[in-house]
């Protein structure tokens, strides 16, 4: 079944937004994820800037109703302290989303920079070679920890608080980006267009930034999209365990809310208390996952061929000739530079 | 090609030797991360303690880092892993709790293999069609479910609905037979006690299913990706042309090749599985080190246990490293192209 991108092959030279749109159009689940992500971001922005538009009650404002079931006035009911659950779930959205994007973003910058260095300047025996080896040794050790556990222990030392938890998670998170970016750099750095740029007298630093970095961004963006959800789950789990932020408080957080509700009333009688913050995490994470997972299919060279040419058992061309469709599909990573020169190399 | 049994021994020993620098790194890194900020630590750990206790704590953790590290690593190697705030020694407690966690993780891994891998095959077989989309929704749902939500919902709604127990390892606190291995099902089988074996398996189902559901995505996704890579190849076509049934083509010929990559990835899930036990063991009252970690870190407002928290981090990291090593060795055994020398 040659759905997916067979009708819309990804061609080099198309604007990234055009490519992005074709990928989304070919994959309905990713399109749904993208729309959901857009909606969540808009809502989060509104809540952050002008909360009264969407949030009727304050974070600790009593409504006078205790453990009321969901109704039009209180879409997710009220809790044992008579707070409006809907308002608190909405107030947590900018914080949780911001932490997901922020923690993943800082990790991307730190890990991405180290990964570029480790992958690009890795000639053995030089200063760069030693730096590269040390970065990878430290990264490997970090990667042997389950990040949640290490982050919990670091939070234990730093003390509770949103910023401390964010720092703890970042400390455990950047190594994943080092591994990803270094792998991509190693795959790209010996391709003919890099050699060509070097032969043309382009400086090493410029090759790194204009030719290598540019071809690493695509997988990085996909990974980042998926990672926002993972970070959100990790952060809210730390909050659930009870060492991040406390609920009730001026700034609600989904994990902490769920932990509080789980202990405050029998869940089987008041399911909405646990479901509201829990589903908020679920919907946010699955939106980013649907988007990222679909994008990843197109970028993964193993699944891409099957998707571009259809999963039907067609043998791939052993040596893709320049005019074969397979080569066309591969060329957006610069693997067939004869047909499709890297745009950076022209500059 | 060196692939005789003697070469396999060398291959395994090499992998074991590679563990040593990683383990040293793990211990050093844990020490650094847990001694990042020393001022005010004792006040944070013992908020209501007397001045004498805080002074004693400061004497222990406030010293310069290098001598502290030396005494820390000496004690660690001697099996003296410190004690909890209430005076319970850390090492015996963790040693007693570890088997229950291993049992839970292996049960989850078993479910991931028998459910997750066939789902990946189905998704690849019907790539881009509705079956593929359904499988994707299923594994992304697991991915997007925070462990605490999955565990709480399973314990409160799914467990009672299916009549499955949701707390502990057995229906009685202490089973009427000796616990040699501290793995509930294994102990019951050793004792030859059939009703208790069934009871233990029933207790294991819910926590293991939640753990498996949440970590299923990687196994399914990787199987699907590898299958999509293998399906267009010549040997699959020849198998079809030979007139083999589709089932046989998929599960014997194609999956066998696709599984090699999936094996490696299952090793990588060890981190997620172990991290998941912290919340799952707490919710299902499973007496493993996940629950110990939850308490040690001060979860749910319990008294924090600093030595215990450090020990748990190291034990979990060792668990991940060993799981990766096993996956690496399995990969070498399964893939005939790997030279064992």
Coordinates of C-alpha atoms in Angstrom, one line a residue, chain A residues 15 29 31 34 50 79 102 104 112 116 137 142 178 209 258 264 267 273 289-290 293 309 320 326 337:
Chain A
X15 CA 11.4 24.7 1.5
X29 CA -2.2 10.8 12.8
X31 CA -1.5 15.9 11.2
X34 CA 0.2 18.7 14.9
X50 CA -4.6 36.5 30.2
X79 CA -12.0 18.9 44.9
X102 CA 12.5 24.5 28.4
X104 CA 14.4 19.7 26.5
X112 CA 24.0 19.4 20.8
X116 CA 29.0 18.6 17.4
X137 CA 33.3 8.9 28.3
X142 CA 25.5 9.4 32.3
X178 CA 25.3 14.3 22.7
X209 CA 28.3 25.4 11.2
X258 CA -2.7 13.9 41.0
X264 CA -7.3 13.1 49.6
X267 CA -10.6 7.6 43.7
X273 CA -10.1 14.3 40.5
X289 CA 4.3 12.0 20.2
X290 CA 1.9 11.6 17.3
X293 CA 6.6 9.7 15.6
X309 CA 8.0 3.2 -2.1
X320 CA 20.5 3.6 -6.6
X326 CA 14.9 5.7 -4.1
X337 CA 25.2 14.7 -3.7

